[in-house]
Short mmCIF file of C-alpha atoms in Angstrom, two decimals:
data_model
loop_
_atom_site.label_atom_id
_atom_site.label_comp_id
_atom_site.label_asym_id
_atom_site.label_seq_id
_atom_site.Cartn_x
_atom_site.Cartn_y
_atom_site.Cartn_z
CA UNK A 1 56.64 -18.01 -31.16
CA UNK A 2 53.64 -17.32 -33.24
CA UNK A 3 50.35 -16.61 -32.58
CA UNK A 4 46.95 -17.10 -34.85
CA UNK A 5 47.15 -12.77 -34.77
CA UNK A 6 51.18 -12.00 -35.31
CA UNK A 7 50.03 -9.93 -38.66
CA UNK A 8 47.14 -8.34 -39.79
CA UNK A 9 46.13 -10.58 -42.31
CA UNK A 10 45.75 -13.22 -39.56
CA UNK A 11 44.32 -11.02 -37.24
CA UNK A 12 41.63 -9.95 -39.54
CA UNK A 13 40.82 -13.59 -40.40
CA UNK A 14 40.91 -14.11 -36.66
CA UNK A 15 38.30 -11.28 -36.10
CA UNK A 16 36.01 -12.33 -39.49
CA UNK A 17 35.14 -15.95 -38.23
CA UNK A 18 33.52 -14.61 -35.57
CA UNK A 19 30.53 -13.41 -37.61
CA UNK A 20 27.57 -15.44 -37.47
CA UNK A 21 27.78 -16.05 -33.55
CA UNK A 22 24.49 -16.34 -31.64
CA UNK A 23 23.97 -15.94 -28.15
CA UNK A 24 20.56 -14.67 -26.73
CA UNK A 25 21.09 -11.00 -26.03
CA UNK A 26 21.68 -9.06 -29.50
CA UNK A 27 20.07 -7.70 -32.11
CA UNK A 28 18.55 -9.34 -35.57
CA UNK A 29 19.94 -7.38 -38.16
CA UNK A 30 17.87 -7.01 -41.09
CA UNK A 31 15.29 -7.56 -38.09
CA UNK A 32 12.62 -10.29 -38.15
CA UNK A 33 10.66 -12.24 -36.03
CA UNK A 34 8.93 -15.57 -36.68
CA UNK A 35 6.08 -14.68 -34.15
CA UNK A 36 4.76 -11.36 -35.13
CA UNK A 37 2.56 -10.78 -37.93
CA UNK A 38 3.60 -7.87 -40.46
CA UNK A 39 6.91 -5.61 -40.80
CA UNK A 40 8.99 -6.50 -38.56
CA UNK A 41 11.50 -2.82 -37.78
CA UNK A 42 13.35 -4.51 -34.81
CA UNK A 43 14.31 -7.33 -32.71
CA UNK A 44 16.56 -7.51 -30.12
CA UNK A 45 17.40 -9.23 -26.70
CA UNK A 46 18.68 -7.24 -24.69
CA UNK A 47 21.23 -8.32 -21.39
CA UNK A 48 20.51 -8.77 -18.03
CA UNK A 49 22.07 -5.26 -16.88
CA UNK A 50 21.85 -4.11 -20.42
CA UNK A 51 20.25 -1.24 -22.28
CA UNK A 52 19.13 -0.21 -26.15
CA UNK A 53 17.37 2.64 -27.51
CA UNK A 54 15.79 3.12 -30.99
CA UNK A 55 13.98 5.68 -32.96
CA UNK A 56 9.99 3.90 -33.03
CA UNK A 57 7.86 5.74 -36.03
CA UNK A 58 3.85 7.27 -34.92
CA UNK A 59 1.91 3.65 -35.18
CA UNK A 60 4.34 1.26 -34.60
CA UNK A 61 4.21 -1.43 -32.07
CA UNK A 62 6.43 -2.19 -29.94
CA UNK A 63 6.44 -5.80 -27.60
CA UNK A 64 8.11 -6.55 -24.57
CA UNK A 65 9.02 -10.18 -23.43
CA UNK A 66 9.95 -10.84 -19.86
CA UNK A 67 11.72 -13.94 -21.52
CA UNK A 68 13.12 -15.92 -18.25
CA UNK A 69 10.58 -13.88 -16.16
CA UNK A 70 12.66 -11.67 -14.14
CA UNK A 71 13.49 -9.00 -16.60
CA UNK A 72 13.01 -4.90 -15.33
CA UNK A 73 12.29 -2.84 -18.39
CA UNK A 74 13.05 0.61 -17.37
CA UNK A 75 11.87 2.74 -19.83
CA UNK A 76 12.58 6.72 -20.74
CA UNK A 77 10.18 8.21 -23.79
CA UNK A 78 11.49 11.06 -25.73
CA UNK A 79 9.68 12.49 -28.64
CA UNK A 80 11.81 12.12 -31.46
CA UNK A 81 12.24 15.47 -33.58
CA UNK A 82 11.58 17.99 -30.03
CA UNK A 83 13.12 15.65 -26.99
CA UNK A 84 12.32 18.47 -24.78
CA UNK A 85 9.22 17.05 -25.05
CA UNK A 86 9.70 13.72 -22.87
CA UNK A 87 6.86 11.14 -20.71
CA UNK A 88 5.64 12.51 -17.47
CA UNK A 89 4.87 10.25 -14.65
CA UNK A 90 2.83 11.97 -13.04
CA UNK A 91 0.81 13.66 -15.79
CA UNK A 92 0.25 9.71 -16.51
CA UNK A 93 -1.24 9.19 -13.24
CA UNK A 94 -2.63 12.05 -12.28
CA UNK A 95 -4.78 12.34 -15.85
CA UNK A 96 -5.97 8.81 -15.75
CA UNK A 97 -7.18 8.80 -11.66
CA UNK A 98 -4.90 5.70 -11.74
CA UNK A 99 -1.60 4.76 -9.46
CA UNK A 100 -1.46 1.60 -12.05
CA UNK A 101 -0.35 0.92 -16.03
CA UNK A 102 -2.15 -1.93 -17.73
CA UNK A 103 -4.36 -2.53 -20.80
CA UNK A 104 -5.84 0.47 -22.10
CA UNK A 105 -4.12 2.82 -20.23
CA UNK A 106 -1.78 5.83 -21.68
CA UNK A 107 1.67 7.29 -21.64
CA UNK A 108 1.27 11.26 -21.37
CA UNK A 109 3.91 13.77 -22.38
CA UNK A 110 4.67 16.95 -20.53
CA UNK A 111 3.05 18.62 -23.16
CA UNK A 112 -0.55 17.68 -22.98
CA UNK A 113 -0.33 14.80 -25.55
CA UNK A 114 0.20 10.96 -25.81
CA UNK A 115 2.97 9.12 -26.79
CA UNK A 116 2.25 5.50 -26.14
CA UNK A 117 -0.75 3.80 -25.90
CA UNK A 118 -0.37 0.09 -23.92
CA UNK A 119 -2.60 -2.04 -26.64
CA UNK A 120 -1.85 -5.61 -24.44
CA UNK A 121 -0.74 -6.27 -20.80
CA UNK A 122 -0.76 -9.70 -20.07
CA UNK A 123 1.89 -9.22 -16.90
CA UNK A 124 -0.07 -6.63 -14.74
CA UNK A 125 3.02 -5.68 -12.34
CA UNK A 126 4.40 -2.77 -13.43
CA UNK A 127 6.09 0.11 -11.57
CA UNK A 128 5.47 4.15 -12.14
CA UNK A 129 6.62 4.95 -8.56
CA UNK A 130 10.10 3.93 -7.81
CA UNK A 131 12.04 4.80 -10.61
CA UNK A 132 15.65 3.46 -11.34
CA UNK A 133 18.47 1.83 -9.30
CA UNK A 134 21.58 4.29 -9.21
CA UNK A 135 25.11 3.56 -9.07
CA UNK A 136 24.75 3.98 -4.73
CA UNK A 137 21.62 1.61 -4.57
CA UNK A 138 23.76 -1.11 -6.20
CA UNK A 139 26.86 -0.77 -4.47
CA UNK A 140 24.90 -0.87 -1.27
CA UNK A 141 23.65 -3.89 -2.59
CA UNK A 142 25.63 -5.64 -4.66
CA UNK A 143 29.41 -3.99 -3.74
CA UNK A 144 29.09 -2.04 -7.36
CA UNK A 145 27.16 -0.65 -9.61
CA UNK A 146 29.51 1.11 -12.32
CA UNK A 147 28.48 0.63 -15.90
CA UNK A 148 31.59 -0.98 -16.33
CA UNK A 149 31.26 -3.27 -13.43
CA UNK A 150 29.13 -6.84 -13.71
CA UNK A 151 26.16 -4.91 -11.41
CA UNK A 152 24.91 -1.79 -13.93
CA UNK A 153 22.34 0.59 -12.44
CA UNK A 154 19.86 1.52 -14.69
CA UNK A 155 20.49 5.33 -14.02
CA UNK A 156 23.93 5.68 -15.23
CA UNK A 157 22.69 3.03 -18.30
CA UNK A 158 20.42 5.61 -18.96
CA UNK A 159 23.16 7.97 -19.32
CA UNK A 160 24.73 6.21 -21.89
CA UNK A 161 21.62 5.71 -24.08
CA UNK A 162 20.62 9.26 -24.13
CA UNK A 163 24.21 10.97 -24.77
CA UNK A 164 23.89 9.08 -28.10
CA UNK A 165 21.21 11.59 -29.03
CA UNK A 166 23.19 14.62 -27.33
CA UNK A 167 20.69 14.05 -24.63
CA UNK A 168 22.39 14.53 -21.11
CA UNK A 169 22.09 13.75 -17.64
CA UNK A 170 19.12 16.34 -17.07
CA UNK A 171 16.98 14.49 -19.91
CA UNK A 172 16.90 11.61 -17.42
CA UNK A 173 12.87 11.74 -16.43
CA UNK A 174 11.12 9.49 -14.15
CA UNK A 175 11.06 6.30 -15.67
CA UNK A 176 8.59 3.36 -15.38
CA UNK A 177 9.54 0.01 -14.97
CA UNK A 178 7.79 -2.69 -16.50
CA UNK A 179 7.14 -6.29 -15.21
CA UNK A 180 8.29 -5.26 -11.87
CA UNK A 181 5.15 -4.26 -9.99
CA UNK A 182 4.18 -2.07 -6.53
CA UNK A 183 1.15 -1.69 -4.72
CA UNK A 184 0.20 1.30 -2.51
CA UNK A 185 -1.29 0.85 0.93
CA UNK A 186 -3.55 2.88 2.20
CA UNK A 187 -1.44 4.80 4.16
CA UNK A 188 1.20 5.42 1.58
CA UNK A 189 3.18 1.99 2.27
CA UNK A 190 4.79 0.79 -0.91
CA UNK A 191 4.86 -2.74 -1.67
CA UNK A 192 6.81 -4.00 -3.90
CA UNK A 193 6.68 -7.24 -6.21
CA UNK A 194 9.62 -7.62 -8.29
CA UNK A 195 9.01 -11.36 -8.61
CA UNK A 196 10.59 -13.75 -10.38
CA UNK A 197 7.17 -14.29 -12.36
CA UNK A 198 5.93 -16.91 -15.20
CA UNK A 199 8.54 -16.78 -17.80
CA UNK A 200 6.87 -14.83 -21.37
CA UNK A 201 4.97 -12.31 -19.90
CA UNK A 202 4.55 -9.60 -22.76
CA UNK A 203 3.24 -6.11 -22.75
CA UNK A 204 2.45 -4.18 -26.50
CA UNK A 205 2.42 -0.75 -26.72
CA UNK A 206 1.68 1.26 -29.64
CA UNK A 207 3.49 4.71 -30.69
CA UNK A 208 0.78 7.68 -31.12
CA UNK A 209 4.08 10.04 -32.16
CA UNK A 210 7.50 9.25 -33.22
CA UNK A 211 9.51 9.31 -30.65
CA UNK A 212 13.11 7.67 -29.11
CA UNK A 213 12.38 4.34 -26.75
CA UNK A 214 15.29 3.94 -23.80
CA UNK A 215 15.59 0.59 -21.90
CA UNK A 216 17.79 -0.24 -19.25
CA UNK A 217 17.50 -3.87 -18.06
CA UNK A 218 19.29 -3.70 -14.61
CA UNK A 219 17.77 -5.02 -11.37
CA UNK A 220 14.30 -3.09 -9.41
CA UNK A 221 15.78 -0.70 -7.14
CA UNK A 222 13.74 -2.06 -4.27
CA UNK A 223 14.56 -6.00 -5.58
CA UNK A 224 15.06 -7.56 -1.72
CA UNK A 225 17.56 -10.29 -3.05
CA UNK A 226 20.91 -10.58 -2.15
CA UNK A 227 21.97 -11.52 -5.86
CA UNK A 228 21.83 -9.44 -9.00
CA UNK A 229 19.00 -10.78 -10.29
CA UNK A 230 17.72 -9.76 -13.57
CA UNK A 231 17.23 -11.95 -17.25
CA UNK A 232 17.25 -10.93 -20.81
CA UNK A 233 14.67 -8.74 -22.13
CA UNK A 234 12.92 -9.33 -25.64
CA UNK A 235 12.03 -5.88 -28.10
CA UNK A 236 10.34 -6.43 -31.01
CA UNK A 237 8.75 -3.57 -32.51
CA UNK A 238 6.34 -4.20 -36.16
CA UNK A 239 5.14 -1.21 -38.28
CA UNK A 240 1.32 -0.26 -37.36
CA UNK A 241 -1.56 1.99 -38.50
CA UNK A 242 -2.16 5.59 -36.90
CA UNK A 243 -4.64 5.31 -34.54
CA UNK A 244 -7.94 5.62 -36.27
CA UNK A 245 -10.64 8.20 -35.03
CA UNK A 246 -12.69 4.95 -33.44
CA UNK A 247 -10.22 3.25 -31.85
CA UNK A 248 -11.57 2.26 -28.24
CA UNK A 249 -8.62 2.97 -26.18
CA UNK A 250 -8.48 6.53 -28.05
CA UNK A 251 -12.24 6.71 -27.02
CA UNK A 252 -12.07 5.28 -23.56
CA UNK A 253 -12.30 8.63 -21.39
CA UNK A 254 -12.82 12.48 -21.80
CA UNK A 255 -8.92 12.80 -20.82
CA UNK A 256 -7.59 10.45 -22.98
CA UNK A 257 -9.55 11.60 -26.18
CA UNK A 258 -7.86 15.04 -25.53
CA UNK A 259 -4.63 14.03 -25.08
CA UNK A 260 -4.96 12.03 -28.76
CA UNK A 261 -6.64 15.18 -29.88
CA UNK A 262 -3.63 17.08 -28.86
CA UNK A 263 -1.23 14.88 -31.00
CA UNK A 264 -3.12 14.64 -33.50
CA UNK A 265 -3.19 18.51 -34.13
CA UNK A 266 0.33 18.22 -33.77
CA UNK A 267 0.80 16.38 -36.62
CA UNK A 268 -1.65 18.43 -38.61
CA UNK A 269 1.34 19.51 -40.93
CA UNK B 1 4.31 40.95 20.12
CA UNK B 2 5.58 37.44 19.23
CA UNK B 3 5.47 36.34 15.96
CA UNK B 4 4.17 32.31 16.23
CA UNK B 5 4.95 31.49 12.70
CA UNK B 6 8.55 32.14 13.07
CA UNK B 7 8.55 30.38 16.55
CA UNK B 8 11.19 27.70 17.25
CA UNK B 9 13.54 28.52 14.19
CA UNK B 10 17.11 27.90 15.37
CA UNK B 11 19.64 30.64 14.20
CA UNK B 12 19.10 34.49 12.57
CA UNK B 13 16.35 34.75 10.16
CA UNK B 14 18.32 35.06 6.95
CA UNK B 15 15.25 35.94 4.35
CA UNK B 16 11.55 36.73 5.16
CA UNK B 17 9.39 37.05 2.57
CA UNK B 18 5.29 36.50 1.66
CA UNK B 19 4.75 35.06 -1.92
CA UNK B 20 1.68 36.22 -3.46
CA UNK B 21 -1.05 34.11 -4.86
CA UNK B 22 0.21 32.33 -8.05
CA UNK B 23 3.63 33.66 -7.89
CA UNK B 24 6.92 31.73 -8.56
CA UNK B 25 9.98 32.30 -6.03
CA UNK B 26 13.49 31.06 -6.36
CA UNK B 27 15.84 30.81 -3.29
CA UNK B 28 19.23 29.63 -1.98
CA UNK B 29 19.64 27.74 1.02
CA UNK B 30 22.95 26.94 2.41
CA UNK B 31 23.60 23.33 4.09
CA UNK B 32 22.75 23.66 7.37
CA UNK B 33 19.97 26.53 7.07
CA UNK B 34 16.64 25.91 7.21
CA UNK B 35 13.40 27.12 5.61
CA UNK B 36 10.27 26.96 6.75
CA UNK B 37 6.94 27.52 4.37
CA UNK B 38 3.92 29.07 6.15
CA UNK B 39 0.22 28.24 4.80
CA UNK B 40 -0.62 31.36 5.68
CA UNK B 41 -4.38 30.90 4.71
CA UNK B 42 -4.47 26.87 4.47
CA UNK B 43 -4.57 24.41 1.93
CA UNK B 44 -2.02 26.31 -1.00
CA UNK B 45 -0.27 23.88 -2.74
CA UNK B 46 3.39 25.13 -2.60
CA UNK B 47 5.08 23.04 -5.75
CA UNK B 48 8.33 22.76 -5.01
CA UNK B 49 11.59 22.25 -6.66
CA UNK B 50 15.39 21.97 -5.95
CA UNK B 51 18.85 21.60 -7.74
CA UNK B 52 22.42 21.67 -6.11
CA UNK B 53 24.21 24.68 -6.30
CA UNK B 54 27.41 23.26 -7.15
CA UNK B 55 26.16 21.00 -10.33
CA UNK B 56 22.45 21.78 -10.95
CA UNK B 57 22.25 18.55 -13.25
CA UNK B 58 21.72 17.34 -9.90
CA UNK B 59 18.68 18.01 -8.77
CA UNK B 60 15.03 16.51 -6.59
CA UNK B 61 14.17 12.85 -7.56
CA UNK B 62 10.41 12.20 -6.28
CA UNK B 63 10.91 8.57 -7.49
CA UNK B 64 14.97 8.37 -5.83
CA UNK B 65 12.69 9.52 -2.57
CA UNK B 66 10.12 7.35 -2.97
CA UNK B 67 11.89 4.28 -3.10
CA UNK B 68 14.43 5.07 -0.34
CA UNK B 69 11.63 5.48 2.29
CA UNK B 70 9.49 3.03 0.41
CA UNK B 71 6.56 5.34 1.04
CA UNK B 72 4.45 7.72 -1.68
CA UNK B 73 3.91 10.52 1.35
CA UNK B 74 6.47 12.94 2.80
CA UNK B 75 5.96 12.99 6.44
CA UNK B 76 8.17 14.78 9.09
CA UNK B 77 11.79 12.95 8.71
CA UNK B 78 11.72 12.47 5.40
CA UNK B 79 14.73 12.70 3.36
CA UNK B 80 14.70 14.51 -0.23
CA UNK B 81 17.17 12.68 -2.30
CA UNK B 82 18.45 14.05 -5.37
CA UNK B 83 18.91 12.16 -9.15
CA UNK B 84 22.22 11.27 -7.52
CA UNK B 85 20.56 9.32 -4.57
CA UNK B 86 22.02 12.05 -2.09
CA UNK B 87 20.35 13.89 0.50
CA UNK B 88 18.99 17.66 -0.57
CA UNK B 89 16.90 18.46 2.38
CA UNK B 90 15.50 16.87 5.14
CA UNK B 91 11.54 17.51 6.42
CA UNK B 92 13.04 18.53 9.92
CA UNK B 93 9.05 19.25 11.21
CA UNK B 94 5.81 19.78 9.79
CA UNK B 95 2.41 19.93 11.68
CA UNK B 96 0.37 18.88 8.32
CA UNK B 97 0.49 14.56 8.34
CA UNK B 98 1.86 14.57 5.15
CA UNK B 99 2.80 15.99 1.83
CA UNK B 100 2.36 14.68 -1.80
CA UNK B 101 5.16 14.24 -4.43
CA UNK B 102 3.15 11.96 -6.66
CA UNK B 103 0.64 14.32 -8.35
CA UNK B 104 3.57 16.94 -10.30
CA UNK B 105 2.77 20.26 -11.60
CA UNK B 106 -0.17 21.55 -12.95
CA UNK B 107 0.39 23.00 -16.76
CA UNK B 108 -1.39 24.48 -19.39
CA UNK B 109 -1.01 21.69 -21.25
CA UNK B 110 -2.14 19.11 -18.60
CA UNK B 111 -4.96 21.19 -17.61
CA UNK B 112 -6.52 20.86 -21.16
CA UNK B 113 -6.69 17.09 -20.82
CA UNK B 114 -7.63 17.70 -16.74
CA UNK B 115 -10.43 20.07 -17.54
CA UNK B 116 -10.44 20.90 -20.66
CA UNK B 117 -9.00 22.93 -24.21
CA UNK B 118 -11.29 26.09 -22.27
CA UNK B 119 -7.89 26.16 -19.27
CA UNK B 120 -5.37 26.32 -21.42
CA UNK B 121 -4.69 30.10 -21.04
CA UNK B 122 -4.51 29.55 -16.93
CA UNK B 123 -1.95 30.46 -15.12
CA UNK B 124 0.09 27.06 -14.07
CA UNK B 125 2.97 25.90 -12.09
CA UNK B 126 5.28 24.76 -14.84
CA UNK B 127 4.94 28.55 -16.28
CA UNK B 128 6.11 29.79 -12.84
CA UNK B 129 9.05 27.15 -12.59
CA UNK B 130 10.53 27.91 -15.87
CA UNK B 131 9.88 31.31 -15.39
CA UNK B 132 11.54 31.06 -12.01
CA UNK B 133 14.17 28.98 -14.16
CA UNK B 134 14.66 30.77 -16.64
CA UNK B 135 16.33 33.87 -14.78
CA UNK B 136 18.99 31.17 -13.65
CA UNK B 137 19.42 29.65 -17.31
CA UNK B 138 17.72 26.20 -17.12
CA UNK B 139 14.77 25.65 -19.19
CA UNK B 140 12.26 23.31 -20.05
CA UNK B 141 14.50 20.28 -20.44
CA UNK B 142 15.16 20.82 -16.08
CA UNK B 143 12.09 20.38 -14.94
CA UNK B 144 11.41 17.10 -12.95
CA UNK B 145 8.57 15.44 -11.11
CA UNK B 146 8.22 17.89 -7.88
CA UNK B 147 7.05 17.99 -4.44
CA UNK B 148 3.34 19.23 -3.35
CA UNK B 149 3.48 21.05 0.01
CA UNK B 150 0.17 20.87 1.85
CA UNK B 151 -1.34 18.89 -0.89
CA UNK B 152 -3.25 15.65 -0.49
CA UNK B 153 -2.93 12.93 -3.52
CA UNK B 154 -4.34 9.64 -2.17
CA UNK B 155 -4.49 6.25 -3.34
CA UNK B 156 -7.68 3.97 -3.32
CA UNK B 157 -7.59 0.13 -2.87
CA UNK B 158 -8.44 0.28 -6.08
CA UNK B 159 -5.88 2.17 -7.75
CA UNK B 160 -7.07 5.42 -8.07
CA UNK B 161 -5.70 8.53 -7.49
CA UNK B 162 -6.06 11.81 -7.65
CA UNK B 163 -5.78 15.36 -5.85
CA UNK B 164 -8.68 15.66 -2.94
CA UNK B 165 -9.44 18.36 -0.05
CA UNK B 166 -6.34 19.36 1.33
CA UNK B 167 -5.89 18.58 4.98
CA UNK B 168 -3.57 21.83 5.69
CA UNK B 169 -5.27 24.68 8.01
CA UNK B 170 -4.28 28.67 7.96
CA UNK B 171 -1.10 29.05 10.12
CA UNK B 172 0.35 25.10 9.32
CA UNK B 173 3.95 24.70 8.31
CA UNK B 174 6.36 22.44 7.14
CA UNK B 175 10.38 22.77 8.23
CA UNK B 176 13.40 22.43 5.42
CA UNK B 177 16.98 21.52 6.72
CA UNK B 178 19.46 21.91 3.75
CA UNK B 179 21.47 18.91 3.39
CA UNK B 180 23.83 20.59 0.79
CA UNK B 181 23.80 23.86 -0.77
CA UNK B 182 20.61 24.23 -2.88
CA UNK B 183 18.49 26.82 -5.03
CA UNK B 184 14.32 26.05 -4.17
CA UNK B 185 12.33 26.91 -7.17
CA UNK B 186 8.35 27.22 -6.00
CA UNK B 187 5.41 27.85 -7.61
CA UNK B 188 2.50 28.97 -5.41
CA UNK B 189 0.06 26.83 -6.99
CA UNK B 190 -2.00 29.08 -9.05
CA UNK B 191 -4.72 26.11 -10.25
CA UNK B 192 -8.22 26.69 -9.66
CA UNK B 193 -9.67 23.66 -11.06
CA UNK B 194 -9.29 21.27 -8.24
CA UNK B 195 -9.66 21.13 -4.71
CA UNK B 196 -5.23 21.28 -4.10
CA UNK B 197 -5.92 25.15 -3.07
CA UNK B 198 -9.36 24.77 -1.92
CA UNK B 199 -10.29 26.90 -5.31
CA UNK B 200 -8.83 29.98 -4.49
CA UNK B 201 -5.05 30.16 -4.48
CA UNK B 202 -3.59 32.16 -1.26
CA UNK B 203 0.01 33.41 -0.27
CA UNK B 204 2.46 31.73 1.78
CA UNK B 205 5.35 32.86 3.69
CA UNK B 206 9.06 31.86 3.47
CA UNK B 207 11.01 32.06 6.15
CA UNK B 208 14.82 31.11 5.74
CA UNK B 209 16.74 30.85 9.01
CA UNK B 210 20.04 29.33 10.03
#
């Protein structure tokens, strides 16, 4: 009997007819998006339970579409050329008097500086407290949670993004999830509010250095429903200007000025 | 004459020792043992730090504890998971209400955005943990989000946060039970630009008994 693959001429006629295919969750390669203005430098969808990472030059912007409105957008920030250098959580927090990301507000390093500056937030429910599922949150909850399993933790996908920078596991940081909000109570209760919300919901956030981006896409650790339940996420990131010297998120607060004048006198090269 | 901080510790003390003001300390404690910090002049921020023995890529996850209790303060039964969702230590007693693992470490480099470029030659907690660190060959690329003993980092209604008066008192403790073998890296909080040592930075006792 013969098959459509029985020799390698076949078989690589077989494997070139599949270029071309579309399905939602992929990249755009040459990227471009027909809802951005300017240079587009990537699109991509990625998975429900899926993960990317990319290398995002100082100015560009970078979007995030919750496109079926239960996407979690866990995201690690490493600067690019020293990835010793990585976000802190609580330097976030703690700088900015705030327990809460929206418009306006910044992404610290552990070195005194910014890396991201969040230039739109039209979702207001994010997450800087809880951090991401692991492989024994999701087989509590969902019988598995291996990477090669149908119920990914966003952890161990994680793992896989930063070993393809030589990071390792102790490069994993606290993370914050986006479009998956918490609340605090008063007496430390948290409450979370992992949706599913409006479908579209977008954040922008702007790079203040060059740094590598990590997403994981996998379910909110603290998600209370019995199903893995998590859509595609949207990434589109567009070249940008360097924040100018009067830009009014750069000027918003004493704190944040310094932490812009700290990058900036890192790049004074 | 009795000695009340050491009162109730099950076992042999195993390792006594005062930490001065601002000084790092690094420690083993075996499963089972249990250490107990002293705030031996009240309201020292003890910043505090573990990794396993066995692997020290595993090591304290604030956020890994946070959402398993699904509470931002560590009160007396809380369980310190590590980046591997396992249990390090467990808060076995404590007669403070709670204890903060939101608000990180003080640095040199946080303190000029804090306070000001005019701090940046304080002495800080992430100096004392990689120095601490350092003598067991991790570096900067170990250091995670860490626990605040006796330190108070409240949230308003309104979203903000931030360190305030501590609500510690000279003589208050907080108990450890290992869970697993693990090294404690702690800075005694040298800051002195916010209220998280009441201004003037103290030593604290560690008692390790089992």
């Amino acid at each position: 009997m013969t098959s459509a693959t029985d020799n390698v001429h076949a078989a690589r006629d077989h494997a070139r007819i599949m270029a071309g295919t579309k399905v939602e969750a992929m990249p755009i390669v040459p990227a471009s998006a027909s809802d951005v203005d300017g240079d587009v430098l990537w699109e991509e969808t990625v998975e429900a339970g899926g993960y990317t990472s990319r290398r995002l030059g100082r100015g560009s912007r970078l979007r995030l579409v919750d496109l079926h409105g239960d996407s979690c957008a866990s995201m690690l920030i490493f600067n690019a050329e020293c990835p010793t250098e990585r976000l802190n959580v609580a330097d976030t927090l703690k700088v900015q008097w705030t327990a809460y990301l929206g418009t306006g507000k910044l992404l610290l390093s552990d070195m005194g500086r910014v890396m991201m500056s969040i230039l739109e937030d039209e979702a207001g429910t994010h997450d800087a407290f809880c951090g991401a599922s692991n492989e024994s949150s999701n087989a509590r909850l969902y019988g598995d949670g291996k990477n090669y399993g149908s119920h990914s933790n966003a952890r161990d996908r994680f793992k896989l993004a930063v070993s393809k920078y030589g990071l390792g596991r102790k490069d994993i940081h606290p993370c914050i999830n986006w479009f998956k909000g918490v609340e605090i109570a008063e007496n430390g209760s948290i409450e979370p509010n992992t949706g599913p919300f409006q479908a579209g919901r977008s954040v922008v956030l702007r790079a203040e250095m060059d740094l590598i981006v990590i997403f994981a896409n996998c379910p909110h650790v603290l998600d209370s429903r019995a199903d893995y339940s998590v859509t595609p996420l949207r990434l589109t990131a567009w070249r940008g200007d360097v924040t100018p010297d009067d830009d009014p998120i750069r000027n918003a607060t004493p704190e944040g000025l310094r932490a812009y004048l700290n990058t900036e006198d890192y790049f004074r090269r | 004459m009795s000695d009340k901080q050491i009162a109730g510790l099950a076992g042999r003390i195993i390792h006594d020792e005062i930490v001065p003001a601002r000084a790092p300390w690094i420690h083993e404690v075996k499963a089972g043992q249990t250490l107990r910090i002293v705030d031996l002049e009240g309201n020292q921020a003890v910043d505090f730090l573990m990794y396993a023995v066995q692997d020290d890529t595993e090591r304290y996850s604030a956020q890994d504890t946070l959402a398993a209790q699904r509470n931002i303060f560590l009160r007396k039964g809380a369980v310190l998971l590590s980046n591997e969702a396992r249990p390090m230590m467990t808060i076995t007693d404590t007669n403070v209400d709670y204890h903060d693992t939101i608000g990180g470490a003080c640095s040199c480099e946080s303190n000029t955005l804090r306070y000001g470029h005019h701090t940046k030659s304080h002495h800080s907690c992430v100096d004392n943990f990689l120095d601490a660190n350092a003598s067991a060959g991790r570096n900067k690329r170990d250091m995670v989000s860490n626990i605040n003993f006796f330190m108070n980092v409240p949230v308003e209604a309104d979203g903000t946060l931030g360190i305030v008066d501590g609500i510690s008192a000279p003589g208050l403790m907080v108990d450890l039970r290992a869970e697993m073998d693990v090294v404690v890296v702690v800075s005694n909080c040298p800051q002195i630009n916010n209220p998280c040592n009441g201004f003037n930075p103290t030593p604290v006792r560690m008692v390790v008994a089992g």
